[in-house]
mmCIF file of C-alpha atoms and ligand atoms in Angstrom:
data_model
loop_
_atom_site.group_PDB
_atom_site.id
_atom_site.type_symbol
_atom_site.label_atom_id
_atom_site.label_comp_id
_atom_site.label_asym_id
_atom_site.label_seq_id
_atom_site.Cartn_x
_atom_site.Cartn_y
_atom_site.Cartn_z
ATOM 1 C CA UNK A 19 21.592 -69.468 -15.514
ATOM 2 C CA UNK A 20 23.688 -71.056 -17.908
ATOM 3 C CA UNK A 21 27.352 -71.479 -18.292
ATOM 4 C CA UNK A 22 30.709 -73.046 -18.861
ATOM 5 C CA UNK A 23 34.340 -72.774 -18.334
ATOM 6 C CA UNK A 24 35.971 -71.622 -21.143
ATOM 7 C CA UNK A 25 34.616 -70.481 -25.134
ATOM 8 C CA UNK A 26 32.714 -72.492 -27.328
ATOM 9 C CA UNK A 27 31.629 -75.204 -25.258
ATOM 10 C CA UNK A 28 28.154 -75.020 -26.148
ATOM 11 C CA UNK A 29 25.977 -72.503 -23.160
ATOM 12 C CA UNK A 30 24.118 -70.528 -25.699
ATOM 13 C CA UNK A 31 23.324 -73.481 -27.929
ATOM 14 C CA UNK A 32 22.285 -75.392 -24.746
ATOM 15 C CA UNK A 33 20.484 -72.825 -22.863
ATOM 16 C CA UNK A 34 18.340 -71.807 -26.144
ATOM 17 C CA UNK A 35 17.427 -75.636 -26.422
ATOM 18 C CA UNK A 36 16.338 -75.578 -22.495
ATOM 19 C CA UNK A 37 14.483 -72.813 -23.320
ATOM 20 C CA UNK A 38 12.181 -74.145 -26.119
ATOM 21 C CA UNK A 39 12.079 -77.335 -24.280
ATOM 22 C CA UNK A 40 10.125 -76.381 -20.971
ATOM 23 C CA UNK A 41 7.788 -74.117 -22.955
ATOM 24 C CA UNK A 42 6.275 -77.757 -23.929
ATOM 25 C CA UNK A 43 5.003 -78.277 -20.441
ATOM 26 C CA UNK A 44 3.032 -74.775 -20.552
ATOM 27 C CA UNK A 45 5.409 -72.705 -18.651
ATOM 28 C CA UNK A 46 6.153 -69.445 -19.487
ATOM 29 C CA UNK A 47 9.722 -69.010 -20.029
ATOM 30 C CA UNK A 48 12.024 -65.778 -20.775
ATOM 31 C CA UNK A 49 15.618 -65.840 -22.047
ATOM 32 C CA UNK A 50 18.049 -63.115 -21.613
ATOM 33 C CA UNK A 51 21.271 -62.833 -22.934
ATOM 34 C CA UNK A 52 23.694 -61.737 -20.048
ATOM 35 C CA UNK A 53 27.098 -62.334 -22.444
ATOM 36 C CA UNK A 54 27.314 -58.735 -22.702
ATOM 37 C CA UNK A 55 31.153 -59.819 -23.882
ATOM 38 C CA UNK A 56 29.918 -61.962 -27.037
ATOM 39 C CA UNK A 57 26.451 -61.555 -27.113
ATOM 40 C CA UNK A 58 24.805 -64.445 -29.183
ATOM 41 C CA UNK A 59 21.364 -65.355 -28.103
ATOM 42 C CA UNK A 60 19.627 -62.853 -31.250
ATOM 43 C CA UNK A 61 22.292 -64.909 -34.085
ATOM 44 C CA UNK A 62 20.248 -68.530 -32.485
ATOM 45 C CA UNK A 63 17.211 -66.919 -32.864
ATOM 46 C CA UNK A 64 17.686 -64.970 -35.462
ATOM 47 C CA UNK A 65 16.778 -61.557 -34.033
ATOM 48 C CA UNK A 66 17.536 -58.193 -34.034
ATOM 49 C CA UNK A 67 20.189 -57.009 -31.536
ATOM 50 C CA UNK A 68 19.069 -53.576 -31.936
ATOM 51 C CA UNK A 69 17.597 -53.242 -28.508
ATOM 52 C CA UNK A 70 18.129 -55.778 -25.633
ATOM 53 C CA UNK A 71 18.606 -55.944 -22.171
ATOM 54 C CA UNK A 72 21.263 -52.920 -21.591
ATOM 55 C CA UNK A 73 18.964 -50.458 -23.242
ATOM 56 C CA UNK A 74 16.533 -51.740 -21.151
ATOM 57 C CA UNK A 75 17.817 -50.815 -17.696
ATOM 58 C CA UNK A 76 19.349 -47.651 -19.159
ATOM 59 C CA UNK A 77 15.755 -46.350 -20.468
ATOM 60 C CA UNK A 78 14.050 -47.940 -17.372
ATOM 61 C CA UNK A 79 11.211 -48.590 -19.982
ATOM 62 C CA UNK A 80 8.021 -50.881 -20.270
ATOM 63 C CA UNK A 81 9.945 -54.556 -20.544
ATOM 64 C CA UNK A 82 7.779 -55.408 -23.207
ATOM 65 C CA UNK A 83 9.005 -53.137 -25.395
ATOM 66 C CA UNK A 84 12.309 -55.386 -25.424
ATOM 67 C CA UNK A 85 11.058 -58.747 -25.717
ATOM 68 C CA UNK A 86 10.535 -61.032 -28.919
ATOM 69 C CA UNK A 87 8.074 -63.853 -29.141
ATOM 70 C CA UNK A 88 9.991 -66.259 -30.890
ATOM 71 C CA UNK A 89 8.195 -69.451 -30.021
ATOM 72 C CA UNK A 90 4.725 -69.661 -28.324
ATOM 73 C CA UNK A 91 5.740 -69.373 -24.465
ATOM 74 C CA UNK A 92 8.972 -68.052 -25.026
ATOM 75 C CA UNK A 93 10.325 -64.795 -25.125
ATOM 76 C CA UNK A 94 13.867 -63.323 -25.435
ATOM 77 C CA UNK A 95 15.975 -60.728 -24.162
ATOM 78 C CA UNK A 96 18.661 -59.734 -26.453
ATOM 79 C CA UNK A 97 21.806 -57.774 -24.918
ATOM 80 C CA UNK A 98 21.790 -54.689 -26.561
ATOM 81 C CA UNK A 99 24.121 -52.142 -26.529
ATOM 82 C CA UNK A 100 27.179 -53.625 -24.624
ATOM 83 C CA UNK A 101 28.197 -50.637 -22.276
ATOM 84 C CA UNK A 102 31.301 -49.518 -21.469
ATOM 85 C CA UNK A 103 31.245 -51.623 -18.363
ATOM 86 C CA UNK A 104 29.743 -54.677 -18.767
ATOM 87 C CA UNK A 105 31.012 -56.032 -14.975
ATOM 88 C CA UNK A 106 29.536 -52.972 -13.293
ATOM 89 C CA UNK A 107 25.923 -53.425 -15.054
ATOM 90 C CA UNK A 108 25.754 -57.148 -14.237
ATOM 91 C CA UNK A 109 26.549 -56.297 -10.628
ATOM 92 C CA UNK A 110 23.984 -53.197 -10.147
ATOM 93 C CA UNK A 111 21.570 -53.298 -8.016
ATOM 94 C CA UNK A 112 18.912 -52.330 -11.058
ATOM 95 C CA UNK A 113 19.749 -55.180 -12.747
ATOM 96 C CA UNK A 114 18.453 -57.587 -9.867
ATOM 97 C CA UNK A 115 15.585 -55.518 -9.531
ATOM 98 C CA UNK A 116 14.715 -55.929 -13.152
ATOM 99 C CA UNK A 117 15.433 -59.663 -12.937
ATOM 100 C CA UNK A 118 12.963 -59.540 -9.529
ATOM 101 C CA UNK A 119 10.351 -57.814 -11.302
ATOM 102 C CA UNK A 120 10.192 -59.627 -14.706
ATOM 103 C CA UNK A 121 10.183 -62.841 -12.837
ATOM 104 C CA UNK A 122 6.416 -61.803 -11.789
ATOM 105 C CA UNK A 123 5.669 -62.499 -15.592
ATOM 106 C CA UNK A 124 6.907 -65.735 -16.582
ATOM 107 C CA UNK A 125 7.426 -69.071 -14.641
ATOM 108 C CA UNK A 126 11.375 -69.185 -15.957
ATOM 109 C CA UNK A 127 14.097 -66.946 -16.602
ATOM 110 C CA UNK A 128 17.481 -68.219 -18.397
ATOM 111 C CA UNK A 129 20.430 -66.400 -18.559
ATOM 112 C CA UNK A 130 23.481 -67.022 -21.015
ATOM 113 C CA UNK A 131 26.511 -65.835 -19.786
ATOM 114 C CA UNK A 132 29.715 -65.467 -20.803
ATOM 115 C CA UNK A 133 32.656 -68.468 -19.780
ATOM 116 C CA UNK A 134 33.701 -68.829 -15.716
ATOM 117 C CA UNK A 135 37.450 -68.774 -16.744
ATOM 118 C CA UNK A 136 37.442 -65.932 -18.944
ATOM 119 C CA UNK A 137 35.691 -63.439 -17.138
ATOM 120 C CA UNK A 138 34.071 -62.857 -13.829
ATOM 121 C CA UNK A 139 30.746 -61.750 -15.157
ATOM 122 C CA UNK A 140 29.547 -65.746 -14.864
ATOM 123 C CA UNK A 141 30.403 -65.500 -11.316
ATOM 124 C CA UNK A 142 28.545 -62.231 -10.549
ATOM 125 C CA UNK A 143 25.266 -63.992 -11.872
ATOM 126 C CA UNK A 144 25.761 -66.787 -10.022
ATOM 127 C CA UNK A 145 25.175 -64.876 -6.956
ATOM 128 C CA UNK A 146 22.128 -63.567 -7.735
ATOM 129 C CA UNK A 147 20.850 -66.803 -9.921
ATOM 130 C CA UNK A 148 18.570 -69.377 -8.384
ATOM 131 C CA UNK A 149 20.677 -72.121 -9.943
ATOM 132 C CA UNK A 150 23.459 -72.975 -12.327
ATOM 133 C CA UNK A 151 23.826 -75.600 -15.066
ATOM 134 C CA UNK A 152 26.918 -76.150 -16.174
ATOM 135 C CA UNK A 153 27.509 -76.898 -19.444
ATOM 136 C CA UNK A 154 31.104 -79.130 -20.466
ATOM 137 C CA UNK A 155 32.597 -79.970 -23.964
ATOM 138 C CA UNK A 156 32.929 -83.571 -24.649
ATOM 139 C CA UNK A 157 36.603 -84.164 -24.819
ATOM 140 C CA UNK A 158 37.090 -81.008 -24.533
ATOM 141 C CA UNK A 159 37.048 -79.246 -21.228
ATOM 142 C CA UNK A 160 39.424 -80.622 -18.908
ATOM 143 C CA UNK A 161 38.424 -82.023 -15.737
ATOM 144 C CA UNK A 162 41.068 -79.235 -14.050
ATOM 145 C CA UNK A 163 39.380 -77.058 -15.544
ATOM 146 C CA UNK A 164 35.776 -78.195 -14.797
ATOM 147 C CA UNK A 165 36.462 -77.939 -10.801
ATOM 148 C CA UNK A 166 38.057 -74.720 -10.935
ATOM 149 C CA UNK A 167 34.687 -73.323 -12.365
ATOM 150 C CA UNK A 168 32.930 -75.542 -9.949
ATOM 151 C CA UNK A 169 35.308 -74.121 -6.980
ATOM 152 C CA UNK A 170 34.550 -70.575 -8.413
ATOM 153 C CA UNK A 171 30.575 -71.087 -8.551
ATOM 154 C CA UNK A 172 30.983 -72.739 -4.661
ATOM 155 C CA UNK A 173 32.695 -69.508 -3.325
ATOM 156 C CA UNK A 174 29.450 -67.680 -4.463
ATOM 157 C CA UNK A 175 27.029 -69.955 -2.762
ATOM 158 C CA UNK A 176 25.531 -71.174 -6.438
ATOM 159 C CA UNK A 177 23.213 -73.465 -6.412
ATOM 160 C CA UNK A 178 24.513 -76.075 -9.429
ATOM 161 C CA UNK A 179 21.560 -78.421 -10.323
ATOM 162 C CA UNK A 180 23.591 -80.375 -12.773
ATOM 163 C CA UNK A 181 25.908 -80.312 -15.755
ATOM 164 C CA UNK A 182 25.198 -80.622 -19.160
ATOM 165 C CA UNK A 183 28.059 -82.814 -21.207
ATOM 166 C CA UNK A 184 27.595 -81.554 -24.750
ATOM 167 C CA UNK A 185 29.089 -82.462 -27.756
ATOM 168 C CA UNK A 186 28.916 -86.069 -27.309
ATOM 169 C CA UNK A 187 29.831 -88.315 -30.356
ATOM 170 C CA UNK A 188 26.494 -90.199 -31.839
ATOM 171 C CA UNK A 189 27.358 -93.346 -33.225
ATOM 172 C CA UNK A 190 26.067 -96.575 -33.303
ATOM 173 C CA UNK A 191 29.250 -98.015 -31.194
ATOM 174 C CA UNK A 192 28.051 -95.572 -28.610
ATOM 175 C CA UNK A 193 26.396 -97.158 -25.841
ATOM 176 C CA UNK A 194 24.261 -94.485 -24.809
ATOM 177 C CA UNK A 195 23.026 -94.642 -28.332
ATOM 178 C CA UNK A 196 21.675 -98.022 -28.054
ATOM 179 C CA UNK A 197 20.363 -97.416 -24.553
ATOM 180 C CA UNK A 198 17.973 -94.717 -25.792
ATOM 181 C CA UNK A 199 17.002 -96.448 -28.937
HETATM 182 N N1 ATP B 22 26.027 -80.556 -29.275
HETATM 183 C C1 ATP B 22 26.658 -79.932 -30.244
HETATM 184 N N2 ATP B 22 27.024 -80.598 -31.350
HETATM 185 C C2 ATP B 22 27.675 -79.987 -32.346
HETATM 186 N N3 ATP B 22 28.004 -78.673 -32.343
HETATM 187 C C3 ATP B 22 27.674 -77.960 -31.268
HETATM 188 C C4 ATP B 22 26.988 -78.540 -30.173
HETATM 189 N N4 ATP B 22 26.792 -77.568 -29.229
HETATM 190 C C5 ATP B 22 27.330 -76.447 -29.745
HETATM 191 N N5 ATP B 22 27.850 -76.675 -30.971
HETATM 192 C C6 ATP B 22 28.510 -75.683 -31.846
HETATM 193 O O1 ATP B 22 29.649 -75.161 -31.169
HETATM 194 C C7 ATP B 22 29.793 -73.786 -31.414
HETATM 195 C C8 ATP B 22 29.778 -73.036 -30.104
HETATM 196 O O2 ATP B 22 28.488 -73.169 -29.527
HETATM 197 P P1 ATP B 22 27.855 -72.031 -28.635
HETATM 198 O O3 ATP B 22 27.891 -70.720 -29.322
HETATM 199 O O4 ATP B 22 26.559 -72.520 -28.132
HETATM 200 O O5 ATP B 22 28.937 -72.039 -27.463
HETATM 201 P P2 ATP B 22 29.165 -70.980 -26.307
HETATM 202 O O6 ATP B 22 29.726 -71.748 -25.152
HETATM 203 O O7 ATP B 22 27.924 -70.212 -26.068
HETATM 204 O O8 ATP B 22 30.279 -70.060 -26.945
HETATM 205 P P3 ATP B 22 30.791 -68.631 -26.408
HETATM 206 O O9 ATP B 22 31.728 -68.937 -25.290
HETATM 207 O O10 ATP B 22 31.465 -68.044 -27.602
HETATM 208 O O11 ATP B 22 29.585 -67.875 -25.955
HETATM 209 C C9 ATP B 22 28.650 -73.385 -32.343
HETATM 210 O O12 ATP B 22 29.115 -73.408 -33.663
HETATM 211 C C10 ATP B 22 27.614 -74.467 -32.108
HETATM 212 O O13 ATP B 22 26.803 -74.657 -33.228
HETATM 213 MG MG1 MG B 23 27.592 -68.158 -25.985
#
């Protein structure tokens, strides 16, 4: 899964450019959009909303009826119809079932979720997720607030592989720009 500490730091933007990226080493990789608070994952992709991952639990249907091929090797999951109870859904036991079964179809699944210090929905998926990547805003998330969505993913026994910075200024006096080039 995918997430950060607070709005706007860049998770769905990152998590849609993991996405495409290990579909180039022939995996076969699903995206699901778990921000059932601000659902974006359809406006990246530019997708219809009209059915995602709610109705899908709710109608305990044929998955592929809810997922869109958007690039070869990668299909999404949009929300859907955000339910009255967002937490409750992302804690139900059907939910990790469906996770358990669609994960005998593809070699990935991503999650977006919504941010750590906003909401405890991030936190919920972190306890079922194999592993977390973090994503923080150049000069903009603050280091205080970086550890206390660390300390919040730790309580849950997450598994954080690493930490996206995002958002970092490309210029020619950056250094990192004339490492890479
Ligand atoms: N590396 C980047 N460089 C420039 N703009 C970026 C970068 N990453 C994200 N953005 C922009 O920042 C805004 C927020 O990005 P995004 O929607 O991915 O964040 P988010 O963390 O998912 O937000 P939310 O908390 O609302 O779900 C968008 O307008 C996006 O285009
Ligand atoms: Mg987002």
């Amino acid at each position: 899964m995918g997430t950060s500490s607070l709005a706007g730091e860049g998770k769905t933007t990152t998590i849609s450019n993991i996405a495409c990226v290990m579909t180039e080493s022939n995996k076969k990789v699903l995206l699901i959009d778990l921000d059932l608070r601000k659902p974006a994952i359809h406006k990246q992709f530019k997708i219809s909303n009209k059915k995602g991952i709610t109705d899908l639990l709710l109608n305990k249907d044929e998955f592929k009826n809810y997922t869109n091929d958007v690039y070869p090797g990668l299909d999404v999951i949009t929300a859907g119809n955000i339910p009255p109870n967002p937490s409750e859904l992302l804690n139900s036991n059907s939910i990790k079932e469906l996770i358990n079964e669609l994960s005998k179809s593809y070699d990935y699944i991503l999650l977006d979720t919504p941010p750590i210090i906003l909401v405890s929905d991030p936190i919920t998926i972190a306890s079922y997720s194999d592993a977390v990547v973090l994503t923080i805003a150049y000069s903009e998330t603050e280091k205080e607030i970086a550890k206390k969505s660390i300390d919040s993913l730790l309580r849950v026994n997450a598994n954080i592989i690493g930490t996206i910075l995002n958002k970092v200024p490309v210029t020619k006096q950056n250094k990192y720009y004339y490492n890479y080039y």
